[in-house]
Amino acid sequence: MFKFRVMALSSVAGFVLVAGGMAQAQDTVSAAGQDQALMGDIIVTAQKRSERLSDVPISINAASGDQLKSMGVSSTDDLQKLVPGFTFQKTVYGLPVYFIRGVGFNDTTLGVSPAVSVYVDQQPLPFSPMARGATLDLERVEVLKGPQGTLFGQNSTGGAVNYIAAKPTPQLQAGFDLSYGRFNQVNAEGYISGPITDTLRMRVALRNEYQDDWQKGYTARQSNGKRRFYTGRVSLDWDAADTVRVALTVTGWRDHSDSQQSQLTQYTALVPAPMGRPLPFPIETFPTAPRNSRAAAWDPNLDLSQDNYFYQFAGRIEADLSDDVMLTSLTSYAKYKQDIPIDLDSTTYSSGVSRDFGNIRSFSQEMRLSGDAGKIKWMVGGNYQNDRVIENLLFDPLITSGTGVGPFTFDTTYVDNDQKISSKSAFGSLDYAITEQLTVQGSIRYTDQDRDFAGCVRDAGNGQLSAALAFLSTIVTGQAATIPAGVCATLSPGYVPLPIVTNSLNQDNLSWRVSANYKPNSDTLLYANVTKGYKAGSFPTLPSGTSVALTPISQESVLAYEVGTKLSLLSRKIQITAAAFYYDYRDKQLVGYIIDPVFGTLPSLVPIPKTRVTGGEFSIVARPMDGLTLSANSTYLSTRIQQNPATPIGPFGNVTDFKGQSFPYTPKWQGFLDAQYDFALSSGLTAFVGGNVAGRTRTTAVLLSNAPAFADQEALLRIPGYKLLDLRTGFAAADESWRVEFWGRNVTNKFYVISATRNSDFTTRYTGMPVTYGVTFRYRFGAK
């Protein structure tokens, strides 16, 4: 193991040290230049063109790559540390689900289109698991809030995260970051960038993330939680002609890390004895997990190592057709594969073991024309995306006492979900400057999506599930049924055996946005937006005795109203942004439950006919004195279900009234405070000390029934609020050529819950990381 860590470190450090030895002498960045980067005219591409952040009439949070590293943001999951209104949770298989302003898509199925979309240099990562390596070697990140469907695709009803990768440079540069921390964490990242010819530039970046086990068994001598994550990116920028620019990027990552194991908080048999399926071990007496972030339990014979990988080939061509008109082409091909093991019952007994196998292939092509004609800025374009998502879920029926049909029981079950998704869209936008201070904007996108599904449940070839479902079909229909072993066994709604369940969901929509913004001076912006957005529907991945459980959920829509302001005061020593918003939702996709005749109560997406979101955001960045930077932000959200679905089923299978409830994973308040003081120790040496506090109020994990009979059980599906404290201090060269930082995350070792779920007979939760601490050394070679 030690040899492996040394080799991993050496591979990256040696790579950049050799490059640094060839690099030129460094240029010095003045303090004034640093102040401008911090407080001045940050350039963003939120509207698919370069603009000052203070001129964009959208609620945006932007941070540089160095800022992300200092705050411990190593993945998209960590953006909740600095983006107000951004939250994430983990599905039962550990896959991320992102929310902005309470809007997300909380489903375990691999093939769902997220409500918060992620891009790198405007190239899509259309499925959330693909985004794990997106934070490598960044120039900055932009988080756009509210529906972004007119420019960034139909599914961005919550918002969009656009990472901007560091680009190849015209001078030779290189650098590396080396970190060592608790749990034997060893992270190494490096890059080299520079010219190959006068017109061709290249940048290569690599990162290796290593960590030993951090979880430990609380009933047996076990450990889990190792990190083995490798990612890289190669970028080429080519000036093909004076008016043509080409960028090619190859990105990939591989993950052999352990799946985080959830904690058991309660076992309650859905079908109590003697009617329920007898279990071959005393699971009712297994102790629940203590309030300790590291505590967990799982089958001692289970290897929780994942085998996931991702790669993407992306191309961008820009051609200036005239001084004022540009043609842009974006092409992307991405492949993702996963093998994720998990112990769903969170005990040491041999039950609940599951593996989620998946493959995604995604192709995207966008073409657009944009122009600037004085008072008018315009854009027209089209997009085509084709996805194939295949998911095979290995499911252990011992997770529930409800599995079984008459005298028939069954063991390992496979759940198949094969989706083919084709999306075509056309879009356009127009900005018109009525006066120098007043501008109106409009954008529109028409999208047509065809989604074809094929899936079912089947046994592992032993014929147990086939015999059980054939018996059920015979009893209900009165007609003798036979289902061969190992083939699809799902029944129709009339309990007739189906060779396979097939269905399609073909829908279209028209997203639009209108905006007016008023800029009385260069330091003040007032804006108002009205946006209509849509998110596509989906087919679930569920063990299904009948095809009713595989019914798709249709698209949702939102009509969003927002007003806001961006202010700079006291010669830009203070910057303030504020926004208020109201969302009117139709057919909001939230997690409810259905009753399957074979597999019992199953989590399922439920369309809520009418819901609303009301809220506000406020942030401030201030430099009250030289060297001192203070920032604070907060978000208030009020979400409410205004109308029940046709059949409202609560988390324990009972019909309930959801009216008046808030959305799951939507804390009413979120806030973040950060302070840093930089001071000179000598003419060439500076020091800094800083820290931040991030907090949020309580929320729920699912829609609750609020029935007195289930009060104790549903209390475990409520997620308490928490506050986390991070600290940092260190030294740096005055020209930032090197930097040493000592850091601590969650330094008070706060126990907090990321997500919770009711999975058949078991209620479980995922916890956040305990206290971690370490040191990072950063070095940069070459011109800046």
PDB file of N, CA and C in Angstrom, residues 244-277:
ATOM      1  N   VAL A 244     -10.792  31.281 -37.377  1.00  0.00           N
ATOM      2  CA  VAL A 244     -11.287  29.963 -36.961  1.00  0.00           C
ATOM      3  C   VAL A 244     -10.458  29.452 -35.791  1.00  0.00           C
ATOM      4  N   ARG A 245     -11.152  29.049 -34.720  1.00  0.00           N
ATOM      5  CA  ARG A 245     -10.509  28.515 -33.527  1.00  0.00           C
ATOM      6  C   ARG A 245     -11.112  27.151 -33.210  1.00  0.00           C
ATOM      7  N   VAL A 246     -10.244  26.193 -32.900  1.00  0.00           N
ATOM      8  CA  VAL A 246     -10.673  24.820 -32.635  1.00  0.00           C
ATOM      9  C   VAL A 246     -10.139  24.404 -31.272  1.00  0.00           C
ATOM     10  N   ALA A 247     -11.008  23.804 -30.459  1.00  0.00           N
ATOM     11  CA  ALA A 247     -10.607  23.272 -29.151  1.00  0.00           C
ATOM     12  C   ALA A 247     -11.036  21.814 -29.080  1.00  0.00           C
ATOM     13  N   LEU A 248     -10.111  20.944 -28.750  1.00  0.00           N
ATOM     14  CA  LEU A 248     -10.382  19.524 -28.579  1.00  0.00           C
ATOM     15  C   LEU A 248     -10.003  19.122 -27.164  1.00  0.00           C
ATOM     16  N   THR A 249     -10.865  18.352 -26.516  1.00  0.00           N
ATOM     17  CA  THR A 249     -10.628  17.951 -25.130  1.00  0.00           C
ATOM     18  C   THR A 249     -10.973  16.485 -24.958  1.00  0.00           C
ATOM     19  N   VAL A 250     -10.096  15.772 -24.278  1.00  0.00           N
ATOM     20  CA  VAL A 250     -10.358  14.388 -23.876  1.00  0.00           C
ATOM     21  C   VAL A 250     -10.274  14.341 -22.356  1.00  0.00           C
ATOM     22  N   THR A 251     -11.345  13.900 -21.729  1.00  0.00           N
ATOM     23  CA  THR A 251     -11.419  13.824 -20.270  1.00  0.00           C
ATOM     24  C   THR A 251     -11.799  12.408 -19.863  1.00  0.00           C
ATOM     25  N   GLY A 252     -11.234  11.944 -18.776  1.00  0.00           N
ATOM     26  CA  GLY A 252     -11.609  10.628 -18.284  1.00  0.00           C
ATOM     27  C   GLY A 252     -11.298  10.474 -16.813  1.00  0.00           C
ATOM     28  N   TRP A 253     -12.008   9.571 -16.160  1.00  0.00           N
ATOM     29  CA  TRP A 253     -11.712   9.232 -14.765  1.00  0.00           C
ATOM     30  C   TRP A 253     -12.071   7.775 -14.503  1.00  0.00           C
ATOM     31  N   ARG A 254     -11.447   7.243 -13.460  1.00  0.00           N
ATOM     32  CA  ARG A 254     -11.732   5.874 -13.019  1.00  0.00           C
ATOM     33  C   ARG A 254     -11.867   5.886 -11.512  1.00  0.00           C
ATOM     34  N   ASP A 255     -12.855   5.137 -11.001  1.00  0.00           N
ATOM     35  CA  ASP A 255     -13.145   5.143  -9.572  1.00  0.00           C
ATOM     36  C   ASP A 255     -13.189   3.708  -9.059  1.00  0.00           C
ATOM     37  N   HIS A 256     -12.226   3.373  -8.195  1.00  0.00           N
ATOM     38  CA  HIS A 256     -12.221   2.088  -7.509  1.00  0.00           C
ATOM     39  C   HIS A 256     -12.436   2.289  -6.007  1.00  0.00           C
ATOM     40  N   SER A 257     -13.055   3.387  -5.638  1.00  0.00           N
ATOM     41  CA  SER A 257     -13.309   3.671  -4.232  1.00  0.00           C
ATOM     42  C   SER A 257     -14.383   2.746  -3.681  1.00  0.00           C
ATOM     43  N   ASP A 258     -14.430   2.655  -2.352  1.00  0.00           N
ATOM     44  CA  ASP A 258     -15.505   1.907  -1.702  1.00  0.00           C
ATOM     45  C   ASP A 258     -16.801   2.707  -1.747  1.00  0.00           C
ATOM     46  N   SER A 259     -17.912   1.996  -1.880  1.00  0.00           N
ATOM     47  CA  SER A 259     -19.210   2.625  -1.674  1.00  0.00           C
ATOM     48  C   SER A 259     -19.353   2.989  -0.199  1.00  0.00           C
ATOM     49  N   GLN A 260     -19.781   4.200   0.078  1.00  0.00           N
ATOM     50  CA  GLN A 260     -20.074   4.527   1.471  1.00  0.00           C
ATOM     51  C   GLN A 260     -21.229   3.661   1.930  1.00  0.00           C
ATOM     52  N   GLN A 261     -21.103   3.066   3.126  1.00  0.00           N
ATOM     53  CA  GLN A 261     -22.154   2.215   3.652  1.00  0.00           C
ATOM     54  C   GLN A 261     -23.098   3.052   4.524  1.00  0.00           C
ATOM     55  N   SER A 262     -24.379   2.902   4.283  1.00  0.00           N
ATOM     56  CA  SER A 262     -25.365   3.646   5.068  1.00  0.00           C
ATOM     57  C   SER A 262     -25.500   3.062   6.471  1.00  0.00           C
ATOM     58  N   GLN A 263     -26.169   3.801   7.340  1.00  0.00           N
ATOM     59  CA  GLN A 263     -26.388   3.381   8.724  1.00  0.00           C
ATOM     60  C   GLN A 263     -27.834   2.934   8.921  1.00  0.00           C
ATOM     61  N   LEU A 264     -28.015   1.838   9.648  1.00  0.00           N
ATOM     62  CA  LEU A 264     -29.350   1.366   9.995  1.00  0.00           C
ATOM     63  C   LEU A 264     -29.903   2.204  11.145  1.00  0.00           C
ATOM     64  N   THR A 265     -31.104   2.740  10.962  1.00  0.00           N
ATOM     65  CA  THR A 265     -31.750   3.488  12.044  1.00  0.00           C
ATOM     66  C   THR A 265     -33.011   2.790  12.564  1.00  0.00           C
ATOM     67  N   GLN A 266     -33.578   1.869  11.765  1.00  0.00           N
ATOM     68  CA  GLN A 266     -34.752   1.130  12.262  1.00  0.00           C
ATOM     69  C   GLN A 266     -35.071  -0.038  11.327  1.00  0.00           C
ATOM     70  N   TYR A 267     -35.524  -1.144  11.930  1.00  0.00           N
ATOM     71  CA  TYR A 267     -36.085  -2.258  11.160  1.00  0.00           C
ATOM     72  C   TYR A 267     -37.530  -2.431  11.590  1.00  0.00           C
ATOM     73  N   THR A 268     -38.429  -2.413  10.619  1.00  0.00           N
ATOM     74  CA  THR A 268     -39.850  -2.648  10.878  1.00  0.00           C
ATOM     75  C   THR A 268     -40.398  -3.531   9.769  1.00  0.00           C
ATOM     76  N   ALA A 269     -40.835  -4.727  10.105  1.00  0.00           N
ATOM     77  CA  ALA A 269     -41.352  -5.652   9.098  1.00  0.00           C
ATOM     78  C   ALA A 269     -42.625  -5.097   8.484  1.00  0.00           C
ATOM     79  N   LEU A 270     -42.635  -4.966   7.177  1.00  0.00           N
ATOM     80  CA  LEU A 270     -43.836  -4.496   6.499  1.00  0.00           C
ATOM     81  C   LEU A 270     -44.964  -5.511   6.602  1.00  0.00           C
ATOM     82  N   VAL A 271     -44.594  -6.794   6.599  1.00  0.00           N
ATOM     83  CA  VAL A 271     -45.583  -7.867   6.754  1.00  0.00           C
ATOM     84  C   VAL A 271     -45.144  -8.693   7.967  1.00  0.00           C
ATOM     85  N   PRO A 272     -45.645  -8.392   9.147  1.00  0.00           N
ATOM     86  CA  PRO A 272     -45.174  -9.076  10.364  1.00  0.00           C
ATOM     87  C   PRO A 272     -45.508 -10.575  10.335  1.00  0.00           C
ATOM     88  N   ALA A 273     -44.737 -11.306  11.117  1.00  0.00           N
ATOM     89  CA  ALA A 273     -45.012 -12.743  11.274  1.00  0.00           C
ATOM     90  C   ALA A 273     -46.390 -12.922  11.903  1.00  0.00           C
ATOM     91  N   PRO A 274     -47.107 -14.007  11.573  1.00  0.00           N
ATOM     92  CA  PRO A 274     -46.647 -15.162  10.772  1.00  0.00           C
ATOM     93  C   PRO A 274     -46.909 -15.016   9.276  1.00  0.00           C
ATOM     94  N   MET A 275     -47.508 -13.857   8.837  1.00  0.00           N
ATOM     95  CA  MET A 275     -47.853 -13.712   7.432  1.00  0.00           C
ATOM     96  C   MET A 275     -46.633 -13.390   6.571  1.00  0.00           C
ATOM     97  N   GLY A 276     -45.656 -12.707   7.151  1.00  0.00           N
ATOM     98  CA  GLY A 276     -44.502 -12.291   6.384  1.00  0.00           C
ATOM     99  C   GLY A 276     -43.530 -13.422   6.138  1.00  0.00           C
ATOM    100  N   ARG A 277     -42.586 -13.158   5.254  1.00  0.00           N
ATOM    101  CA  ARG A 277     -41.577 -14.142   4.919  1.00  0.00           C
ATOM    102  C   ARG A 277     -40.632 -14.322   6.106  1.00  0.00           C
TER     103      ARG A 277
END
